[in-house]
Tab-separated table of C-alpha atoms in Angstrom:
chain	number	residue	atom	x	y	z
A	273	MET	CA	126.458	-38.041	80.136
A	274	THR	CA	123.719	-39.104	77.723
A	275	ARG	CA	121.709	-42.066	79.003
A	276	LEU	CA	122.720	-45.060	76.887
A	277	THR	CA	120.595	-48.204	76.571
A	278	ASN	CA	120.557	-51.360	74.528
A	279	TRP	CA	118.227	-51.678	71.546
A	280	ALA	CA	115.373	-53.054	73.661
A	281	GLY	CA	115.748	-50.377	76.330
A	282	ASN	CA	115.768	-52.961	79.128
A	283	VAL	CA	119.473	-52.379	79.955
A	284	THR	CA	120.881	-48.969	80.862
A	285	PHE	CA	124.659	-48.993	80.551
A	286	SER	CA	126.622	-47.996	83.613
A	287	ALA	CA	129.814	-46.952	81.806
A	288	ALA	CA	131.629	-43.948	83.214
A	289	ARG	CA	132.775	-42.906	79.734
A	290	VAL	CA	131.776	-43.726	76.143
A	291	HIS	CA	134.360	-43.517	73.358
A	292	ARG	CA	134.083	-43.667	69.590
A	293	PRO	CA	137.636	-44.057	68.246
A	294	ARG	CA	138.333	-43.158	64.628
A	295	SER	CA	141.303	-45.475	64.147
A	296	VAL	CA	142.637	-48.776	65.410
A	297	ARG	CA	145.624	-46.943	66.855
A	298	GLN	CA	143.355	-44.674	68.899
A	299	LEU	CA	141.432	-47.735	70.044
A	300	GLN	CA	144.647	-49.437	71.144
A	301	GLN	CA	145.563	-46.417	73.260
A	302	LEU	CA	142.120	-46.340	74.873
A	303	VAL	CA	142.231	-50.023	75.756
A	304	ALA	CA	145.786	-49.865	77.098
A	305	GLY	CA	144.902	-46.937	79.359
A	306	ALA	CA	141.638	-48.295	80.736
A	307	ASP	CA	141.087	-50.198	83.962
A	308	ARG	CA	137.824	-51.780	82.767
A	309	VAL	CA	136.577	-51.658	79.181
A	310	ARG	CA	133.956	-53.269	76.939
A	311	ALA	CA	133.199	-52.984	73.243
A	312	LEU	CA	129.682	-52.047	72.132
A	313	GLY	CA	128.280	-53.238	68.824
A	314	THR	CA	124.798	-52.299	67.656
A	315	GLY	CA	123.241	-52.888	71.090
A	316	HIS	CA	121.059	-55.813	70.003
A	317	SER	CA	121.786	-57.883	73.104
A	318	PHE	CA	119.043	-58.173	75.698
A	319	ASN	CA	121.219	-58.632	78.769
A	320	SER	CA	124.200	-56.870	80.342
A	321	ILE	CA	126.883	-58.709	78.355
A	322	ALA	CA	128.250	-55.417	76.950
A	323	ASP	CA	128.009	-53.375	80.151
A	324	THR	CA	130.971	-52.069	82.143
A	325	PRO	CA	131.554	-49.714	85.051
A	326	GLY	CA	134.560	-48.352	83.145
A	327	ASP	CA	134.976	-47.367	79.503
A	328	LEU	CA	132.511	-48.361	76.799
A	329	ILE	CA	133.911	-48.293	73.267
A	330	SER	CA	131.747	-48.082	70.155
A	331	LEU	CA	133.425	-49.440	67.035
A	332	ALA	CA	131.014	-47.630	64.709
A	333	GLY	CA	133.557	-44.863	64.104
A	334	LEU	CA	136.284	-47.138	62.744
A	335	PRO	CA	136.955	-46.910	58.993
A	336	PRO	CA	134.672	-49.392	57.169
A	337	ASP	CA	137.496	-51.535	55.770
A	338	PHE	CA	136.501	-54.050	53.123
A	339	VAL	CA	139.142	-56.211	51.433
A	340	VAL	CA	138.382	-59.261	49.277
A	341	ASP	CA	141.054	-61.931	48.926
A	342	THR	CA	140.014	-63.806	45.780
A	343	ASP	CA	142.852	-66.334	46.057
A	344	ARG	CA	141.756	-67.529	49.503
A	345	SER	CA	138.002	-66.808	49.093
A	346	ARG	CA	137.935	-64.471	52.071
A	347	VAL	CA	136.764	-60.977	52.920
A	348	THR	CA	138.157	-58.862	55.739
A	349	ALA	CA	135.859	-56.303	57.361
A	350	SER	CA	136.403	-53.834	60.182
A	351	GLY	CA	134.939	-54.653	63.578
A	352	GLY	CA	132.330	-51.918	63.444
A	353	MET	CA	130.653	-53.027	60.207
A	354	THR	CA	127.140	-54.431	60.176
A	355	TYR	CA	125.991	-57.213	57.905
A	356	GLY	CA	123.828	-54.604	56.182
A	357	GLN	CA	126.962	-52.674	55.262
A	358	LEU	CA	129.038	-55.705	54.354
A	359	ALA	CA	126.633	-57.898	52.389
A	360	PRO	CA	125.632	-55.528	49.538
A	361	ARG	CA	129.280	-54.647	48.866
A	362	LEU	CA	130.195	-58.307	48.893
A	363	HIS	CA	127.389	-59.117	46.457
A	364	GLU	CA	128.486	-56.308	44.131
A	365	ALA	CA	131.962	-57.855	44.115
A	366	GLY	CA	130.429	-61.176	43.066
A	367	TYR	CA	130.605	-62.970	46.403
A	368	ALA	CA	128.392	-64.103	49.260
A	369	LEU	CA	128.368	-65.467	52.784
A	370	ALA	CA	126.900	-68.883	53.508
A	371	ASN	CA	124.242	-67.466	55.807
A	372	LEU	CA	122.865	-64.404	57.564
A	373	GLY	CA	120.811	-63.768	60.680
A	374	SER	CA	117.234	-62.529	60.786
A	375	LEU	CA	118.356	-58.889	61.024
A	376	PRO	CA	120.954	-57.329	58.703
A	377	HIS	CA	121.280	-54.425	61.138
A	378	ILE	CA	123.517	-56.298	63.610
A	379	SER	CA	127.296	-55.918	63.765
A	380	VAL	CA	129.487	-58.667	62.337
A	381	ALA	CA	131.816	-58.694	65.356
A	382	GLY	CA	129.018	-58.718	67.936
A	383	ALA	CA	127.014	-61.408	66.177
A	384	CYS	CA	129.989	-63.737	65.867
A	385	ALA	CA	131.162	-63.103	69.434
A	386	THR	CA	127.808	-64.253	70.849
A	387	GLY	CA	127.137	-67.229	68.548
A	388	THR	CA	124.252	-65.599	66.675
A	389	HIS	CA	122.882	-67.686	63.815
A	390	GLY	CA	120.584	-67.966	60.851
A	391	SER	CA	118.952	-71.240	59.872
A	392	GLY	CA	119.838	-74.262	57.813
A	393	ASP	CA	120.468	-77.954	58.335
A	394	GLY	CA	123.878	-77.745	56.726
A	395	VAL	CA	124.896	-74.269	57.905
A	396	GLY	CA	126.624	-73.353	61.133
A	397	ASN	CA	126.121	-70.159	63.091
A	398	LEU	CA	127.538	-66.902	61.757
A	399	ALA	CA	130.808	-67.339	63.649
A	400	THR	CA	131.643	-70.471	61.634
A	401	ALA	CA	132.401	-68.186	58.669
A	402	VAL	CA	135.264	-66.552	60.589
A	403	ALA	CA	138.640	-67.478	59.105
A	404	ALA	CA	140.701	-64.956	61.084
A	405	ILE	CA	140.130	-62.499	63.890
A	406	ALA	CA	142.125	-59.396	64.866
A	407	LEU	CA	141.928	-58.488	68.564
A	408	VAL	CA	143.180	-55.524	70.551
A	409	THR	CA	144.209	-57.220	73.787
A	410	ALA	CA	144.382	-55.857	77.331
A	411	ASP	CA	147.819	-54.274	76.893
A	412	GLY	CA	146.777	-52.530	73.693
A	413	GLU	CA	148.572	-54.945	71.379
A	414	LEU	CA	147.020	-56.062	68.080
A	415	VAL	CA	146.896	-59.851	67.811
A	416	THR	CA	145.621	-61.835	64.820
A	417	LEU	CA	144.511	-65.470	64.986
A	418	ASP	CA	144.029	-67.456	61.759
A	419	ARG	CA	142.246	-70.804	61.669
A	420	ASP	CA	144.617	-72.083	58.952
A	421	ARG	CA	147.736	-71.335	60.985
A	422	PRO	CA	148.590	-74.327	63.212
A	423	ALA	CA	150.305	-72.115	65.784
A	424	ASP	CA	147.002	-70.280	66.378
A	425	GLN	CA	145.203	-73.452	67.418
A	426	PRO	CA	143.479	-74.094	69.767
A	427	ALA	CA	143.240	-70.395	70.732
A	428	PHE	CA	141.328	-69.596	67.536
A	429	SER	CA	138.557	-72.062	68.414
A	430	GLY	CA	138.196	-70.412	71.802
A	431	ALA	CA	138.442	-66.808	70.657
A	432	VAL	CA	135.834	-66.555	67.880
A	433	VAL	CA	132.776	-66.919	70.145
A	434	GLY	CA	134.619	-65.133	72.943
A	435	LEU	CA	131.898	-62.805	74.258
A	436	GLY	CA	134.347	-59.902	74.050
A	437	SER	CA	136.249	-61.295	77.026
A	438	LEU	CA	139.630	-61.726	75.306
A	439	GLY	CA	139.873	-58.351	73.607
A	440	VAL	CA	138.190	-55.963	71.202
A	441	ALA	CA	137.610	-57.475	67.743
A	442	VAL	CA	138.715	-54.774	65.308
A	443	GLY	CA	138.680	-56.961	62.224
A	444	LEU	CA	137.113	-60.203	61.068
A	445	THR	CA	138.053	-62.242	58.018
A	446	LEU	CA	135.164	-64.342	56.713
A	447	ALA	CA	134.984	-67.230	54.272
A	448	ILE	CA	133.100	-66.313	51.097
A	449	GLU	CA	131.715	-68.063	48.030
A	450	PRO	CA	130.329	-66.966	44.651
A	451	THR	CA	127.158	-64.927	44.946
A	452	TYR	CA	123.842	-66.727	44.553
A	453	LEU	CA	120.095	-66.164	44.344
A	454	VAL	CA	117.444	-67.217	46.833
A	455	SER	CA	113.680	-67.520	46.598
A	456	GLN	CA	111.444	-67.351	49.643
A	457	TYR	CA	107.899	-68.427	50.292
A	458	VAL	CA	105.679	-68.973	53.302
A	459	TYR	CA	103.163	-71.613	54.350
A	460	ASP	CA	100.367	-70.876	56.831
A	461	ASP	CA	99.122	-73.102	59.658
A	462	LEU	CA	101.395	-76.118	59.704
A	463	PRO	CA	99.955	-78.532	62.311
A	464	THR	CA	102.421	-79.158	65.126
A	465	ASP	CA	101.567	-82.855	65.240
A	466	VAL	CA	103.237	-83.432	61.852
A	467	LEU	CA	106.626	-82.879	63.505
A	468	ASP	CA	106.608	-86.379	64.972
A	469	GLY	CA	107.009	-88.092	61.619
A	470	HIS	CA	108.210	-85.289	59.372
A	471	PHE	CA	110.786	-83.201	61.252
A	472	GLU	CA	113.626	-84.030	58.851
A	473	GLU	CA	111.402	-83.475	55.825
A	474	ILE	CA	110.197	-80.103	57.100
A	475	PHE	CA	113.619	-78.695	57.862
A	476	GLY	CA	115.058	-80.238	54.708
A	477	ALA	CA	112.508	-78.426	52.541
A	478	GLY	CA	114.877	-75.527	51.899
A	479	TYR	CA	118.342	-74.133	52.394
A	480	SER	CA	116.955	-72.207	55.363
A	481	VAL	CA	113.690	-73.049	57.132
A	482	SER	CA	111.973	-71.290	60.050
A	483	LEU	CA	108.797	-72.228	61.906
A	484	PHE	CA	106.883	-69.529	63.793
A	485	THR	CA	104.319	-70.105	66.523
A	486	ASP	CA	102.521	-68.073	69.177
A	487	TRP	CA	101.796	-71.329	71.092
A	488	ARG	CA	98.073	-71.025	70.469
A	489	GLY	CA	95.923	-73.440	68.513
A	490	GLY	CA	98.248	-76.409	67.899
A	491	THR	CA	99.768	-75.018	64.713
A	492	PHE	CA	102.835	-73.196	63.533
A	493	ASN	CA	101.404	-69.907	62.308
A	494	GLN	CA	103.940	-69.795	59.502
A	495	MET	CA	106.696	-71.821	57.860
A	496	TRP	CA	109.287	-69.751	55.984
A	497	VAL	CA	111.254	-71.641	53.333
A	498	LYS	CA	114.302	-70.092	51.638
A	499	ARG	CA	115.771	-71.974	48.679
A	500	ARG	CA	119.010	-71.379	46.853
A	501	ILE	CA	118.334	-71.215	43.131
A	502	ALA	CA	120.468	-73.420	40.892
A	503	GLY	CA	120.367	-72.298	37.261
A	504	GLN	CA	116.772	-71.774	36.190
A	505	ASP	CA	115.278	-73.875	38.992
A	506	LEU	CA	112.091	-71.939	39.732
A	507	ALA	CA	109.726	-74.850	40.386
A	508	ALA	CA	106.522	-73.698	42.046
A	509	PRO	CA	105.878	-74.983	45.580
A	510	GLU	CA	102.939	-77.226	46.374
A	511	PRO	CA	99.772	-75.228	47.214
A	512	ARG	CA	99.180	-77.527	50.220
A	513	TRP	CA	101.863	-79.458	52.083
A	514	LEU	CA	101.619	-81.555	55.254
A	515	GLY	CA	98.347	-79.821	56.093
A	516	ALA	CA	99.701	-76.281	55.604
A	517	ARG	CA	98.565	-73.795	52.950
A	518	LEU	CA	100.802	-71.740	50.696
A	519	ALA	CA	100.424	-68.098	51.742
A	520	ASP	CA	98.428	-65.950	49.338
A	521	GLY	CA	100.420	-62.820	50.147
A	522	PRO	CA	103.459	-61.596	52.081
A	523	ARG	CA	103.619	-62.245	55.803
A	524	HIS	CA	105.243	-60.802	58.919
A	525	PRO	CA	106.291	-63.388	61.541
A	526	VAL	CA	104.313	-61.582	64.262
A	527	PRO	CA	100.556	-61.829	63.601
A	528	GLY	CA	98.995	-58.475	62.836
A	529	MET	CA	102.219	-56.674	61.907
A	530	SER	CA	102.771	-55.255	58.431
A	531	PRO	CA	104.868	-57.393	56.058
A	532	VAL	CA	106.338	-54.225	54.560
A	533	TYR	CA	109.233	-54.660	57.006
A	534	CYS	CA	110.032	-58.139	55.685
A	535	THR	CA	112.169	-59.393	52.829
A	536	GLU	CA	110.339	-60.275	49.614
A	537	GLN	CA	108.402	-63.536	49.530
A	538	LEU	CA	106.053	-65.327	47.092
A	539	GLY	CA	108.997	-67.076	45.436
A	540	VAL	CA	110.441	-63.963	43.775
A	541	PRO	CA	114.180	-64.645	43.282
A	542	GLY	CA	116.637	-62.157	44.719
A	543	PRO	CA	120.230	-61.816	45.915
A	544	TRP	CA	121.142	-63.868	48.973
A	545	HIS	CA	121.448	-60.813	51.232
A	546	GLU	CA	117.910	-59.666	50.346
A	547	ARG	CA	116.272	-63.017	51.130
A	548	LEU	CA	118.191	-64.834	53.885
A	549	PRO	CA	117.326	-62.217	56.555
A	550	HIS	CA	113.674	-62.040	57.544
A	551	PHE	CA	113.752	-58.242	57.698
A	552	ARG	CA	114.719	-55.617	55.158
A	553	LEU	CA	117.750	-53.429	55.668
A	554	ASP	CA	115.873	-50.232	54.785
A	555	PHE	CA	113.410	-50.719	57.657
A	556	THR	CA	113.907	-51.112	61.375
A	557	PRO	CA	111.527	-54.007	62.130
A	558	SER	CA	110.467	-52.553	65.464
A	559	ALA	CA	111.482	-49.964	68.004
A	560	GLY	CA	112.898	-52.640	70.253
A	561	ARG	CA	109.686	-52.929	72.271
A	562	GLU	CA	110.361	-56.556	73.043
A	563	LEU	CA	112.546	-58.929	75.028
A	564	GLN	CA	114.158	-62.051	73.637
A	565	SER	CA	115.374	-65.446	74.818
A	566	GLU	CA	116.655	-68.404	72.846
A	567	PHE	CA	117.805	-71.898	73.720
A	568	MET	CA	119.833	-74.241	71.547
A	569	LEU	CA	119.144	-77.927	72.122
A	570	PRO	CA	120.332	-81.173	70.540
A	571	ARG	CA	118.598	-81.537	67.205
A	572	ALA	CA	117.653	-85.112	68.060
A	573	ARG	CA	115.535	-83.787	70.948
A	574	ALA	CA	113.829	-81.003	69.026
A	575	VAL	CA	110.336	-82.483	69.081
A	576	GLU	CA	110.639	-83.213	72.817
A	577	ALA	CA	111.578	-79.585	73.403
A	578	ILE	CA	108.608	-78.274	71.439
A	579	ARG	CA	106.247	-80.641	73.266
A	580	ALA	CA	107.704	-79.474	76.587
A	581	ILE	CA	106.773	-75.863	75.793
A	582	GLU	CA	103.366	-76.858	74.432
A	583	ALA	CA	102.672	-78.370	77.850
A	584	ILE	CA	102.885	-74.874	79.398
A	585	SER	CA	101.448	-72.982	76.419
A	586	ASP	CA	98.759	-71.467	78.616
A	587	VAL	CA	101.542	-69.745	80.573
A	588	VAL	CA	103.791	-68.876	77.611
A	589	ALA	CA	101.203	-67.579	75.125
A	590	PRO	CA	100.068	-64.488	77.111
A	591	VAL	CA	103.601	-63.041	77.272
A	592	VAL	CA	105.104	-64.124	73.942
A	593	GLN	CA	104.727	-62.218	70.693
A	594	ILE	CA	106.151	-65.039	68.571
A	595	SER	CA	108.541	-67.983	68.800
A	596	GLU	CA	110.815	-69.239	66.039
A	597	VAL	CA	112.236	-72.722	65.540
A	598	ARG	CA	115.406	-73.064	63.458
A	599	THR	CA	118.161	-75.621	62.887
A	600	ILE	CA	121.917	-75.000	63.141
A	601	ALA	CA	124.779	-77.302	62.134
A	602	ALA	CA	127.390	-78.369	64.683
A	603	ASP	CA	130.729	-76.577	64.946
A	604	GLU	CA	134.012	-76.678	66.893
A	605	LEU	CA	133.954	-73.223	68.502
A	606	TRP	CA	134.281	-73.700	72.253
A	607	LEU	CA	131.534	-71.377	73.489
A	608	SER	CA	129.215	-71.773	70.517
A	609	PRO	CA	125.773	-73.002	71.613
A	610	ALA	CA	126.077	-75.503	68.728
A	611	TYR	CA	129.472	-76.815	69.859
A	612	GLN	CA	129.854	-80.404	68.644
A	613	ARG	CA	126.137	-81.013	68.221
A	614	ASP	CA	123.638	-80.365	65.470
A	615	SER	CA	121.130	-78.104	67.138
A	616	VAL	CA	117.644	-76.700	67.087
A	617	GLY	CA	117.022	-73.191	68.341
A	618	LEU	CA	113.847	-72.276	70.241
A	619	HIS	CA	113.535	-68.500	70.150
A	620	PHE	CA	111.058	-66.431	72.166
A	621	THR	CA	110.203	-62.821	71.354
A	622	TRP	CA	108.508	-61.704	74.563
A	623	ILE	CA	106.381	-58.680	75.326
A	624	ASP	CA	108.258	-55.719	76.785
A	625	ASP	CA	107.435	-56.499	80.412
A	626	LEU	CA	110.341	-58.006	82.340
A	627	ALA	CA	108.291	-58.576	85.495
A	628	ALA	CA	105.715	-60.613	83.592
A	629	VAL	CA	108.258	-62.458	81.433
A	630	THR	CA	110.764	-63.542	84.114
A	631	PRO	CA	108.601	-66.147	85.916
A	632	VAL	CA	107.547	-67.610	82.556
A	633	LEU	CA	111.163	-67.729	81.391
A	634	THR	CA	111.987	-69.638	84.571
A	635	GLN	CA	109.310	-72.213	83.744
A	636	VAL	CA	110.612	-72.532	80.176
A	637	GLU	CA	114.115	-73.175	81.488
A	638	GLU	CA	112.830	-75.775	83.949
A	639	ARG	CA	110.940	-77.618	81.195
A	640	LEU	CA	113.939	-77.621	78.861
A	641	ALA	CA	116.563	-78.428	81.508
A	642	PRO	CA	116.521	-82.250	81.016
A	643	LEU	CA	117.259	-81.737	77.305
A	644	GLY	CA	120.558	-79.883	77.756
A	645	PRO	CA	119.734	-76.325	76.620
A	646	ARG	CA	122.429	-73.762	75.893
A	647	PRO	CA	121.087	-70.197	75.883
A	648	HIS	CA	121.986	-67.581	73.320
A	649	TRP	CA	124.694	-65.539	75.032
A	650	GLY	CA	123.147	-62.207	74.050
A	651	LYS	CA	119.589	-62.868	75.215
A	652	LEU	CA	117.710	-63.334	78.471
A	653	PHE	CA	118.283	-66.408	80.624
A	654	THR	CA	118.542	-67.071	84.355
A	655	VAL	CA	120.289	-70.444	84.720
A	656	ASN	CA	124.077	-70.621	84.487
A	657	PRO	CA	125.015	-72.633	81.370
A	658	ALA	CA	128.753	-72.965	82.055
A	659	GLY	CA	128.553	-76.667	82.850
A	660	ARG	CA	127.053	-77.404	79.432
A	661	TYR	CA	130.284	-76.369	77.692
A	662	GLN	CA	132.932	-79.095	77.764
A	663	ARG	CA	135.694	-76.610	76.957
A	664	MET	CA	134.786	-74.028	79.594
A	665	PRO	CA	137.825	-74.900	81.747
A	666	GLU	CA	140.140	-74.356	78.759
A	667	PHE	CA	138.339	-71.158	77.876
A	668	SER	CA	138.802	-69.863	81.405
A	669	GLU	CA	142.542	-70.512	81.074
A	670	LEU	CA	142.578	-68.781	77.680
A	671	ARG	CA	140.798	-65.799	79.177
A	672	ARG	CA	143.304	-65.537	82.008
A	673	GLY	CA	146.143	-65.645	79.491
A	674	TYR	CA	144.737	-62.842	77.331
A	675	ASP	CA	143.288	-60.727	80.136
A	676	PRO	CA	144.958	-61.631	83.449
A	677	ALA	CA	143.611	-58.581	85.309
A	678	GLY	CA	140.030	-58.985	84.057
A	679	LYS	CA	140.031	-55.682	82.148
A	680	PHE	CA	137.338	-56.940	79.742
A	681	GLY	CA	135.249	-58.512	82.475
A	682	ASN	CA	131.962	-57.407	83.981
A	683	ASP	CA	129.402	-58.889	86.346
A	684	PHE	CA	127.803	-60.934	83.553
A	685	LEU	CA	131.025	-62.517	82.310
A	686	ASP	CA	132.530	-63.016	85.736
A	687	ALA	CA	129.409	-64.928	86.785
A	688	TYR	CA	128.978	-67.107	83.709
A	689	LEU	CA	132.468	-67.774	82.385
A	690	THR	CA	133.366	-70.073	85.241
A	691	PRO	CA	133.238	-73.869	85.093
A	692	ARG	CA	130.388	-75.098	87.261
A	693	ARG	CA	127.633	-77.652	87.477
A	694	PRO	CA	124.980	-77.384	84.697
A	695	GLY	CA	121.678	-75.888	85.759
A	696	SER	CA	123.106	-73.967	88.710
A	697	PRO	CA	121.627	-70.499	89.235
A	698	LEU	CA	123.576	-67.349	88.535
A	699	ARG	CA	123.964	-66.514	92.212
């Protein structure tokens, strides 16, 4: 069998067999006949969440279904589609999503299942766009849950960010809105000390705002501001703002890397799907030579969290390529890292050296622990977060109902999807 790894190359899948079904019916038969099975998206997770000792199923071979419901302002897409496949077609049809992640290359189903997000004070993570989800369950049946159907509650709220533990998502229906334009510009060298009195102002400066830092020098290397354009609103940004300087050319978030991989900046208006991601669809931003972690914390404690990492910057800086700070609106999805709290995300793009990164990651987790961090489900972390999810007991019951024999389980899920005290180690 061909050696199969995740995008970063730090996880080698242990599946006995890899399948690429060409129809939902074929997928149903595969799931029904398997003892252990997991679905594989685009492989952009950095841990073993998608691994299985049994059958691994890629959804990339499913027909790329795309159906717009203009009456209900929804679009239904097949489980194997990426945002890069979905978004341009949606824009051509005159519609848009409320937000996108940094990469358009990721699968819609995988991103929603793990609580992946973009940025924006008023925008939830990508899963909050889900209006309905179609799952192939353990017995091979096709089940659809709709958030507007009372009979599907509360299962819908538990299933959307379900980590693939309830079934294989073969179709997602997303809320849409009329298409819109976005402009994007970057500021250099925003002093970190301005956060104390200007956090709300900084993250309210655009529809989507990201701060990037390498934890050296007491500044955010860059501030990316994405603004939705209303009518002919093309007002030029201030050349200097809160001590930062408007960039004189395009930037890449990682110092020294070519901005050719990035979406267009300098305030040039463009369609939402060509500005909201940081990286262009027609380029792969890297070869995966990196590791990633991210922690979502209460927005009200954002500055504390940043100060906590600054206190160990001498340890973090040597092994981090870049960190990103973003805001995410609260939601009601049980396993969403932003469940019932407006959040700030602290993201770490590490060097590709697990031995060097792990002890630093442990220190980061220790520093953030008093602030109630919830890790991104698809990235690296070492402390069990189950106790930080109020609805974990209900989710465990939901999981047993949909998958009583644990067909969709693996070591990762079986360890983490269990109610337990916050901050307890994995083993």
